[in-house]
Tab-separated table of C-alpha atoms in Angstrom:
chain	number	residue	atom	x	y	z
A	1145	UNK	CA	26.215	64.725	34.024
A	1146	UNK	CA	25.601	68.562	33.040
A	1147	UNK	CA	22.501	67.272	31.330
A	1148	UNK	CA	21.175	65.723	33.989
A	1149	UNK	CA	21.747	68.311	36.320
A	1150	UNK	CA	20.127	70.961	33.665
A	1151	UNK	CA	16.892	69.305	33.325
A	1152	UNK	CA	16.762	68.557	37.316
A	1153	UNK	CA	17.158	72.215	37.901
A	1154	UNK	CA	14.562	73.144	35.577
A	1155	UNK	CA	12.024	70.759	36.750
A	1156	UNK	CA	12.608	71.570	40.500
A	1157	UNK	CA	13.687	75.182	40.619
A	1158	UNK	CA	16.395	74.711	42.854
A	1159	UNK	CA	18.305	71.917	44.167
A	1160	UNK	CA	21.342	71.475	46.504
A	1161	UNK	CA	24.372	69.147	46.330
A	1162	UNK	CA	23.027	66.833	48.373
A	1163	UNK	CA	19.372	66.759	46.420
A	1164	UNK	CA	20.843	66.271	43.154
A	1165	UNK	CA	23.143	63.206	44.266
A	1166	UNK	CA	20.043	61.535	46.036
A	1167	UNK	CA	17.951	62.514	42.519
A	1168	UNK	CA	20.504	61.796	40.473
A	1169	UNK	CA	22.069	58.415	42.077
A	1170	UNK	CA	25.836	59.833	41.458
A	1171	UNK	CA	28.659	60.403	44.174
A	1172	UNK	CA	28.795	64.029	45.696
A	1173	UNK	CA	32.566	64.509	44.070
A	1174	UNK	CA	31.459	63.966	40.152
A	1175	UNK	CA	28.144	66.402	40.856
A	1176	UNK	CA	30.238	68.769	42.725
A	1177	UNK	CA	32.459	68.582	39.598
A	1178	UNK	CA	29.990	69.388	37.264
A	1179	UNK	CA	28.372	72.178	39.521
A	1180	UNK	CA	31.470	74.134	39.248
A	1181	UNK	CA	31.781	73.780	36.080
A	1182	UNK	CA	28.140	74.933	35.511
A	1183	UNK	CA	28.745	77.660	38.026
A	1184	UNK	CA	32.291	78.914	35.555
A	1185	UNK	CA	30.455	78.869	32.820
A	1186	UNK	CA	27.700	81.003	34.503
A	1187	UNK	CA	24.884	78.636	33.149
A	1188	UNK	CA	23.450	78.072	36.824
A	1189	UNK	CA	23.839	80.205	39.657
A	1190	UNK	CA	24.187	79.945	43.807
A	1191	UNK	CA	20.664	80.970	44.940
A	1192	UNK	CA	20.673	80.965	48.840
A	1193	UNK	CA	20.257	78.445	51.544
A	1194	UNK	CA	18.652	75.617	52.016
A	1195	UNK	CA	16.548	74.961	55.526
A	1196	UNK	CA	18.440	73.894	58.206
A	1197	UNK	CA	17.739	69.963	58.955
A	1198	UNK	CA	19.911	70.199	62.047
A	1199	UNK	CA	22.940	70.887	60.990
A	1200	UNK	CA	24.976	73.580	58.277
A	1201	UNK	CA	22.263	74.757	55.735
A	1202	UNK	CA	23.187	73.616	52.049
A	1203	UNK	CA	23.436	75.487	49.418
A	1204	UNK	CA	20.978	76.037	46.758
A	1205	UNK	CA	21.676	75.961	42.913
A	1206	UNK	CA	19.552	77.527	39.919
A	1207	UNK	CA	19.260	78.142	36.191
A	1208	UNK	CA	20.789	81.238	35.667
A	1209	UNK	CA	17.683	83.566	34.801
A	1210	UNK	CA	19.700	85.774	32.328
A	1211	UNK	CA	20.186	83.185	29.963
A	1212	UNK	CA	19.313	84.050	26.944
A	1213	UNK	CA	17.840	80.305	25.530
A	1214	UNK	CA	14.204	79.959	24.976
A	1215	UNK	CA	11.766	76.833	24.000
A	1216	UNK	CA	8.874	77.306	21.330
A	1217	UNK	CA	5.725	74.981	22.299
A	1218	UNK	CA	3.258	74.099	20.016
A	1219	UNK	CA	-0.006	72.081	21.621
A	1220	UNK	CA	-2.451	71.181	19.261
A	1221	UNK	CA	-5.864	69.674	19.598
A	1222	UNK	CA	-8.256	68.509	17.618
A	1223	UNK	CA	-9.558	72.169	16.498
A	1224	UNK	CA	-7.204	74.693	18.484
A	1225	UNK	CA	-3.559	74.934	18.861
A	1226	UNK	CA	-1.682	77.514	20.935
A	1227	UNK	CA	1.938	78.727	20.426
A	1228	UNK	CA	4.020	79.750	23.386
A	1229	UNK	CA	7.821	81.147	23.704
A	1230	UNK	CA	9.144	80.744	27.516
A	1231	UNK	CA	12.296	81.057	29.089
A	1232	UNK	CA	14.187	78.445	30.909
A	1233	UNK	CA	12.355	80.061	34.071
A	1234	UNK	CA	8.999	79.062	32.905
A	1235	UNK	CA	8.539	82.904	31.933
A	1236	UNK	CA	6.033	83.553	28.522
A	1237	UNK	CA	7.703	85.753	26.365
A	1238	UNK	CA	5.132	85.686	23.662
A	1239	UNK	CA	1.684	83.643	23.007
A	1240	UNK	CA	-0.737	82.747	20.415
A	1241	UNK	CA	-3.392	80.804	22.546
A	1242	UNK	CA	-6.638	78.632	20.619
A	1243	UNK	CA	-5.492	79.664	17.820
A	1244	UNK	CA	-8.112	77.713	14.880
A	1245	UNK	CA	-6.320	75.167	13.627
A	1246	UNK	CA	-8.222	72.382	12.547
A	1247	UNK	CA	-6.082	69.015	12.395
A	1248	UNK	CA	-7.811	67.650	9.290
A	1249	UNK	CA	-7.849	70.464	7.502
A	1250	UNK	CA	-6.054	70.221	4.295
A	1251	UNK	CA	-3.949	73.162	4.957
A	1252	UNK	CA	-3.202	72.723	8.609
A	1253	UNK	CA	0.677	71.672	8.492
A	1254	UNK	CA	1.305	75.215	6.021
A	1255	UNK	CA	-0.862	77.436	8.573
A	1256	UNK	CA	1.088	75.298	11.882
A	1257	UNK	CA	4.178	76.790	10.200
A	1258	UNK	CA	2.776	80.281	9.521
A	1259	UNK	CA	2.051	80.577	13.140
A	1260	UNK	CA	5.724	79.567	14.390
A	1261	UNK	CA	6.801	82.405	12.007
A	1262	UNK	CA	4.429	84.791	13.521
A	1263	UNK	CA	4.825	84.268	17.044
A	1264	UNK	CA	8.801	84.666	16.500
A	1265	UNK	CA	8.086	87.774	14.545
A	1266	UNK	CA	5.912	88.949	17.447
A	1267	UNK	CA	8.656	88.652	20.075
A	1268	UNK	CA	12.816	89.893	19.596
A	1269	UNK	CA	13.900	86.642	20.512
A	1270	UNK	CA	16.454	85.072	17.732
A	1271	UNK	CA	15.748	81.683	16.253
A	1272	UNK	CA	19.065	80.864	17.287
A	1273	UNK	CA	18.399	81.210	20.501
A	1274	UNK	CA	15.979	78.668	20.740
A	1275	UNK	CA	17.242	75.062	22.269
A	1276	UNK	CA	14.246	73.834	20.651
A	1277	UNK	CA	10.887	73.543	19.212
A	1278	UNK	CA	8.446	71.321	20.324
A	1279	UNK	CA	4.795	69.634	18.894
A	1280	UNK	CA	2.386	67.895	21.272
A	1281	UNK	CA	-0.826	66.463	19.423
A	1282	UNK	CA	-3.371	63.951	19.178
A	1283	UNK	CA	-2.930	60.642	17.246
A	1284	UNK	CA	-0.744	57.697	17.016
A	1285	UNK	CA	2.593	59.674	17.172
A	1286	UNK	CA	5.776	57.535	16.793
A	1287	UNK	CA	8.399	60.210	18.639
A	1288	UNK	CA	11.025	57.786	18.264
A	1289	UNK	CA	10.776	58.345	14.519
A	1290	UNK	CA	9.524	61.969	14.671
A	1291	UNK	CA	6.292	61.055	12.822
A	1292	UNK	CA	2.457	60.988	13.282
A	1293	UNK	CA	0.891	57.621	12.117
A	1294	UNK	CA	-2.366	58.726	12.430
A	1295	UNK	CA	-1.830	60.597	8.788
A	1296	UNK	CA	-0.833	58.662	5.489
A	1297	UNK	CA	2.735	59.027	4.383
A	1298	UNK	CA	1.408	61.325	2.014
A	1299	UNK	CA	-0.055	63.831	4.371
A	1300	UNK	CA	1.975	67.048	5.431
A	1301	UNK	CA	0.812	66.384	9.179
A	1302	UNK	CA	2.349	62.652	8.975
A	1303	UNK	CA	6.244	64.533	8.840
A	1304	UNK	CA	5.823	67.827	9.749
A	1305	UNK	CA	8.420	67.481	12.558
A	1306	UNK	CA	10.746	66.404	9.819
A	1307	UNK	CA	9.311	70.104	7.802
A	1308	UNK	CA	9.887	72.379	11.045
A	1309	UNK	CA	12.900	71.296	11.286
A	1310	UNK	CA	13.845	72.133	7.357
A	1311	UNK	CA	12.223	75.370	7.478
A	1312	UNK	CA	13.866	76.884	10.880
A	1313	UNK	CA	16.826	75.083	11.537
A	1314	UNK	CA	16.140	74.326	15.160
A	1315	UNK	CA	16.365	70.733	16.925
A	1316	UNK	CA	12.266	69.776	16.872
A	1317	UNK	CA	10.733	66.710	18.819
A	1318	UNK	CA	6.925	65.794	18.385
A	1319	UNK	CA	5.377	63.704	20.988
A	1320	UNK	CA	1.343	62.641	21.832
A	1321	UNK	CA	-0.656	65.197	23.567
A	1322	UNK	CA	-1.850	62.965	26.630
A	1323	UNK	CA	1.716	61.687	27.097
A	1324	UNK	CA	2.983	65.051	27.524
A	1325	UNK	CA	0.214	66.018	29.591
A	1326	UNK	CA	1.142	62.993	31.734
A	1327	UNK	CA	5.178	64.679	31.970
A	1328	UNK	CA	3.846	67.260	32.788
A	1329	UNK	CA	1.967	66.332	35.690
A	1330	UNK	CA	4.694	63.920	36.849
A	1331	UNK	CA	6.727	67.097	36.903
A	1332	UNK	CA	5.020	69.624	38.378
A	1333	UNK	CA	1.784	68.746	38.934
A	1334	UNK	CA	-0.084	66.319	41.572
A	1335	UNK	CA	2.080	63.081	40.130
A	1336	UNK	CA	5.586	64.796	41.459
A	1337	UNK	CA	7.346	62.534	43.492
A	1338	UNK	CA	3.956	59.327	42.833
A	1339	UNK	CA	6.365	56.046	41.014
A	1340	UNK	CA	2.661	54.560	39.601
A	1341	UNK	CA	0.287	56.687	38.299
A	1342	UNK	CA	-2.291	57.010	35.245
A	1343	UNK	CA	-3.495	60.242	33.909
A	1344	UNK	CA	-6.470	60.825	32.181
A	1345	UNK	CA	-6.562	63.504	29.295
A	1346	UNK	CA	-9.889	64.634	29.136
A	1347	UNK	CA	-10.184	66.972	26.132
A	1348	UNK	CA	-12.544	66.507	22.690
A	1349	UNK	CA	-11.321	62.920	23.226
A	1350	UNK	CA	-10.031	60.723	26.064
A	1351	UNK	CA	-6.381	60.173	26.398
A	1352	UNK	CA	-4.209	58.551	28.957
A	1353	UNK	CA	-0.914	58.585	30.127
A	1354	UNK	CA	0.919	56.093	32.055
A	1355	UNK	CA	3.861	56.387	34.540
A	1356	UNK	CA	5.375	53.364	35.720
A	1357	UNK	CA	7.989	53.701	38.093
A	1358	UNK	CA	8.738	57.380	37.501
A	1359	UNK	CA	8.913	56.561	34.227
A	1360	UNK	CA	6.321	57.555	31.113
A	1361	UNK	CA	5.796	54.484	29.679
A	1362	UNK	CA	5.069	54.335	25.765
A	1363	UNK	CA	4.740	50.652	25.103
A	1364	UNK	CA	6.263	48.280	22.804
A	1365	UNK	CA	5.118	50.317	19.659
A	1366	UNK	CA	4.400	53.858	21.590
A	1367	UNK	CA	1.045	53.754	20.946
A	1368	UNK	CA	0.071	52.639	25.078
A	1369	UNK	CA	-2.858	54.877	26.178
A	1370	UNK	CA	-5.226	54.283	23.977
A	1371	UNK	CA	-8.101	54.456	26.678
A	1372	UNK	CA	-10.582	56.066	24.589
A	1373	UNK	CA	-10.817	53.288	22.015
A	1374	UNK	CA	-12.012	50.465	25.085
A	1375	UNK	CA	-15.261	49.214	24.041
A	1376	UNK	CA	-17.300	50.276	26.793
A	1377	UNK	CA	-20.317	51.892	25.448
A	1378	UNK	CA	-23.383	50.703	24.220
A	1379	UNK	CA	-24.221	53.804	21.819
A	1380	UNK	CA	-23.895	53.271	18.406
A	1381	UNK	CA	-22.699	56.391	17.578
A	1382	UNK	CA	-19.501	56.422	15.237
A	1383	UNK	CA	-16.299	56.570	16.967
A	1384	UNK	CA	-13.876	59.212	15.222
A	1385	UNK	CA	-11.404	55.766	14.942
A	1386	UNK	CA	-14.042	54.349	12.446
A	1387	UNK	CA	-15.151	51.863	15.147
A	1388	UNK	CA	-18.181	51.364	17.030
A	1389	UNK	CA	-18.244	51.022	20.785
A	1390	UNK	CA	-15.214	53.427	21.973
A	1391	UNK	CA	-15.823	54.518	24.890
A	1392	UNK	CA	-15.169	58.410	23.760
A	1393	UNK	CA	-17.895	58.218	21.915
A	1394	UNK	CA	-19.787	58.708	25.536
A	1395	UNK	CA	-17.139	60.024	27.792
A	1396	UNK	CA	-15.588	63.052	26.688
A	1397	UNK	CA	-16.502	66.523	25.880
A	1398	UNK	CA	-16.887	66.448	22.396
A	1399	UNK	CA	-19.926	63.893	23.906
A	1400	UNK	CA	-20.823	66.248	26.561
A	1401	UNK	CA	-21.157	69.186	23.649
A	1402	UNK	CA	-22.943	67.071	20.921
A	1403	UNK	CA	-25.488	65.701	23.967
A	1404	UNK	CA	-26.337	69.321	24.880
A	1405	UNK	CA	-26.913	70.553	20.970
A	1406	UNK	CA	-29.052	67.439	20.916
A	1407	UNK	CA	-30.961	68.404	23.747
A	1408	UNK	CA	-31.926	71.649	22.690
A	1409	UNK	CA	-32.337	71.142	19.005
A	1410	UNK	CA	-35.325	69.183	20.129
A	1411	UNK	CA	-36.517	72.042	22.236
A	1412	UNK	CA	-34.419	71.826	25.714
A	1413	UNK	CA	-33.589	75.520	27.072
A	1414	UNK	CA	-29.752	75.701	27.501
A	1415	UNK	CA	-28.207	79.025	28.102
A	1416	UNK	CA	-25.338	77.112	26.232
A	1417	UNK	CA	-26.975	78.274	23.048
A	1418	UNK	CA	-26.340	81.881	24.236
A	1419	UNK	CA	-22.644	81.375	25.068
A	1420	UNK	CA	-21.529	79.116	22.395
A	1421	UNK	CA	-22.421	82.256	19.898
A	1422	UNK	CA	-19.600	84.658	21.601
A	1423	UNK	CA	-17.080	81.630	22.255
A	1424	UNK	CA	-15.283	80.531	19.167
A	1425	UNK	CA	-14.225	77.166	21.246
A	1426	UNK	CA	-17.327	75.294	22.610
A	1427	UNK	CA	-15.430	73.967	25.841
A	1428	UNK	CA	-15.360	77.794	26.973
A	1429	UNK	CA	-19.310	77.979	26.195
A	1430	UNK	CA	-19.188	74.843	28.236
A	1431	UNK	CA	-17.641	76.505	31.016
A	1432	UNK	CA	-19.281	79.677	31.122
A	1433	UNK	CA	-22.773	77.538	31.159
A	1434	UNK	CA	-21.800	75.476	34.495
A	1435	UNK	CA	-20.658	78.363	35.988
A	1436	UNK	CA	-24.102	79.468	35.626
A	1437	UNK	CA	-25.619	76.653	36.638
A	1438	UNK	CA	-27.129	75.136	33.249
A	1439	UNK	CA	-28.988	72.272	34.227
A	1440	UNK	CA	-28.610	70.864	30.685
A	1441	UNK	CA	-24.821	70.937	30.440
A	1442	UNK	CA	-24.517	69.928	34.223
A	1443	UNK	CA	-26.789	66.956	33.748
A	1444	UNK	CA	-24.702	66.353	29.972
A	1445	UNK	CA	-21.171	66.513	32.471
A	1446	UNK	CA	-22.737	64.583	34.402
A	1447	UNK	CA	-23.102	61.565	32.089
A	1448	UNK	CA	-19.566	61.388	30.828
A	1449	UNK	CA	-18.382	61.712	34.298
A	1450	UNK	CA	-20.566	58.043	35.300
A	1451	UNK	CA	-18.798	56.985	31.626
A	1452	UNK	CA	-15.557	57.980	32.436
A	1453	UNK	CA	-15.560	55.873	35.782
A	1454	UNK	CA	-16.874	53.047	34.335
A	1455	UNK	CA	-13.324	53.523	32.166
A	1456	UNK	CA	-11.577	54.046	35.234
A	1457	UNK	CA	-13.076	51.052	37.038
A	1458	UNK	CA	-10.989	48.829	34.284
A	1459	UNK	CA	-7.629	50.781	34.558
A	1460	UNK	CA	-8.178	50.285	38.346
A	1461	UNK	CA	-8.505	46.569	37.853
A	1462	UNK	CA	-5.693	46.125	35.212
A	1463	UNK	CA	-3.151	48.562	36.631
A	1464	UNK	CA	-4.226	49.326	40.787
A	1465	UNK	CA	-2.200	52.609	40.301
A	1466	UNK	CA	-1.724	54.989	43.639
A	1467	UNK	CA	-3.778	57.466	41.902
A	1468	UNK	CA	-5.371	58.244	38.565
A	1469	UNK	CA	-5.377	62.229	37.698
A	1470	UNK	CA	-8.130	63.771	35.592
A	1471	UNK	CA	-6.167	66.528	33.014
A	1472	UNK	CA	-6.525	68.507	30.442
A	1473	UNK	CA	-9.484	70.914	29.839
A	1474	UNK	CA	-11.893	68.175	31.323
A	1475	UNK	CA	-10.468	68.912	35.275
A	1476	UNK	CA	-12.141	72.651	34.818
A	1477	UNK	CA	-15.315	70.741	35.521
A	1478	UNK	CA	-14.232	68.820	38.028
A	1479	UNK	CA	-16.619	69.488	40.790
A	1480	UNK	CA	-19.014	68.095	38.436
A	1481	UNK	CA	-17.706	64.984	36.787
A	1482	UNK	CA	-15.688	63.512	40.339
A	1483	UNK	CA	-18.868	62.577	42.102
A	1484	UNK	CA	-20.164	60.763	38.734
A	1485	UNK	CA	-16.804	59.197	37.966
A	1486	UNK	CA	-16.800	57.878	41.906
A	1487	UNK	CA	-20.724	56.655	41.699
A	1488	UNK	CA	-19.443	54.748	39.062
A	1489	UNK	CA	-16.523	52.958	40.658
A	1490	UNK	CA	-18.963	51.978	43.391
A	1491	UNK	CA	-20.598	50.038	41.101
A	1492	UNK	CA	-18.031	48.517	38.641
A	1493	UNK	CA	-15.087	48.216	40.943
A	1494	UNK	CA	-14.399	45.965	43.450
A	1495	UNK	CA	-13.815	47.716	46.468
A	1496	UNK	CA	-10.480	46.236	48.165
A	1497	UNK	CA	-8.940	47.508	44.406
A	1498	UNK	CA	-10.297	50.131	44.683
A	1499	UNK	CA	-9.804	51.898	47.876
A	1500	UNK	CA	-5.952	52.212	47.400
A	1501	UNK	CA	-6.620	54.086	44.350
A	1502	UNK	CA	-7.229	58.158	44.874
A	1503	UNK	CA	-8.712	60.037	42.167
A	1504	UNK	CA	-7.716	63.776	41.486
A	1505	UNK	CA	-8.574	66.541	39.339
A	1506	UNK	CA	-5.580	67.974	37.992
A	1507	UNK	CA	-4.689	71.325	39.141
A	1508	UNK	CA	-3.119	72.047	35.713
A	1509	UNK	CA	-5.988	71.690	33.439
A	1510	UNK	CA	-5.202	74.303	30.244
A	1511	UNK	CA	-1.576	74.618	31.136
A	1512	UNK	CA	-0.714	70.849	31.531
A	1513	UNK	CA	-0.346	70.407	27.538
A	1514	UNK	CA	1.781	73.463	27.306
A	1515	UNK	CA	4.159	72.201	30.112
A	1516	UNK	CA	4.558	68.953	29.161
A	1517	UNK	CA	5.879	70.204	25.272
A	1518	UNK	CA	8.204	72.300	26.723
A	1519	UNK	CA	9.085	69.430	29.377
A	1520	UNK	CA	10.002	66.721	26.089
A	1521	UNK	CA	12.180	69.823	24.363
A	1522	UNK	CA	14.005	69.751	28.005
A	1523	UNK	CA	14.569	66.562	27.893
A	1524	UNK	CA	15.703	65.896	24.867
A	1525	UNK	CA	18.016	69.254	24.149
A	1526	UNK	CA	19.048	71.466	27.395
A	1527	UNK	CA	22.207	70.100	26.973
A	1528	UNK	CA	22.561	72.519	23.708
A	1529	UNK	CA	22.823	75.504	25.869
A	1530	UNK	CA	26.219	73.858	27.090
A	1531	UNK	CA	27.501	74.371	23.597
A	1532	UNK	CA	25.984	77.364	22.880
């Protein structure tokens, strides 16, 4: 019950008797029970009143904010990973962001744990002090068994949960980048309080992440989500999966970048060529260039938006979610793909499916990824603080 009500308060900020039996689905004696006990221990705290609803305002219950427990995130892309230490307030104590960190590198597990070393030598916080550590990435990640199946046994990458955990003693979980992304936004971003919703990482790759009745669903393997392996293009162009066809091959940014270097490597004038030499990650070159109104990149955006909804137009038909959420770094350019991605649900989708469906751009963008791995150590170890 303590670890329910933990991870409730964390999510929601504060919460009153009343909100945490109707969240919760227990009787108002057992969480008042617990509450106290929380409140003895000095683990959560009375924070005020509630709004009056018409009749004696509630009281409202928090995380303490001088406890001294902290979670160390580690979200990794394909090229950049960034380290973060919060508190259980959300606070950033200390943070390495894009670090370069190639994935297939062959020494990216030994530099992954030379950078959790450095960020806790940058900060005063003790290792023991940490609830937990936690790994979001790309690839076929099994969470159940703490591995990443998208590396042979062999490979550092495929265990390095398993070698985080030897090296620094502290409780680690590893999860898939889009399904954390997808937590993320089902806690605190435009999915809160949606039961059926799908949510589109859009990144070097596509991703998706699927909620199903409140719930993150994994499939029977934990491999669901693999939206940007649907063959739905007709380029040729080799998908990073080995296969022809994917449609991220054509709809992500990693398109959107190679599309642009095509176009002026055969003599197309792109101030992207200007920005990319200052920016050591190309998505910020891509950035900076729409913000200036690049015609190139805007018309290169452009195309992976129209691909993109031609990838939505299926999950609409399969699924007929409530809404579909565009995340990650792709919703920074969202003014720019949404008309594309809707031009091409006009055309693909039938429209009575359609029309219940609302598409968003995320409001979390860069920060979902980082939520979401602190969300899954929540989840899994908050309740450690109760021993502690």
């Amino acid at each position: 019950m303590e670890k329910e009500i933990l991870k409730s308060l964390y999510f929601d900020a504060t919460l009153s008797i009343a909100e945490l039996v109707k969240k919760l689905t227990k009787s108002t004696p057992s969480i008042t029970k617990a509450i106290n006990r929380l409140l003895d221990e000095k683990i959560i705290i009375e924070c005020g009143f509630a709004e009056s609803t018409g009749g004696r305002r509630p009281i409202q219950f928090a995380l303490n904010p001088d406890l001294d427990f902290h979670i160390l995130t580690i979200s990794a892309d394909q090229y950049f990973s960034t380290f973060t230490l919060t508190n259980l307030s959300h606070v950033v104590i200390a943070e390495f962001r894009d670090v370069p960190l190639e994935l297939k590198g062959s020494n990216s597990s030994n530099q992954l744990l030379s950078e959790i070393e450095n960020i806790l030598a940058s900060s005063s916080i003790r290792i023991d002090r940490l609830i937990g550590i936690g790994l979001s990435m790309p690839g076929f990640v099994n969470s159940e068994l703490g591995v990443n199946e998208s590396y042979p046994a062999q490979h550092p990458l495929y265990k390095i949960k398993k070698d985080i955990e030897k090296k620094y003693r502290v409780p680690t979980v590893i999860e898939n980048d889009s399904r954390c992304i997808a937590l993320a936004e089902k806690e605190f971003g435009l999915a809160k309080n949606i039961k059926n919703s799908l949510i589109i990482n859009l990144n070097w790759g596509v991703g998706l992440g699927i909620i199903i009745n409140g719930v993150v669903f994994k499939g029977e393997s934990g491999f669901a989500g693999e939206f940007s392996h649907i063959p739905l293009s007709d380029n040729n162009t080799l998908c990073s999966c080995g296969k022809r066809g994917c449609l991220e091959v054509e709809a992500s940014l990693n398109a959107a970048i190679r599309n642009t270097e095509n176009d002026i490597a055969n003599n197309e004038y792109s101030i992207y060529s200007t920005f990319v030499k200052r920016n050591l990650n190309k998505i910020d070159a891509l950035i900076e260039s729409t913000n200036a109104g690049d015609q190139i990149v805007i018309n290169n955006l452009g195309k992976i938006g129209y691909m993109l909804g031609k990838g939505i137009s299926t999950l609409i038909h399969i699924l007929n979610p409530k809404q579909i959420i565009v995340s990650g770094r792709g919703a920074e350019f969202g003014r720019i793909l949404n008309p594309q991605i809707q031009i091409a649900i006009n055309e693909f989708c039938i429209p009575d499916i359609a029309k219940t469906t609302q598409i968003q751009m995320s409001e979390l963008n860069k920060q979902a990824q980082i939520k979401g791995t602190a969300a899954i150590v929540v989840e899994s170890h908050i309740n450690s603080i109760l021993t502690k």
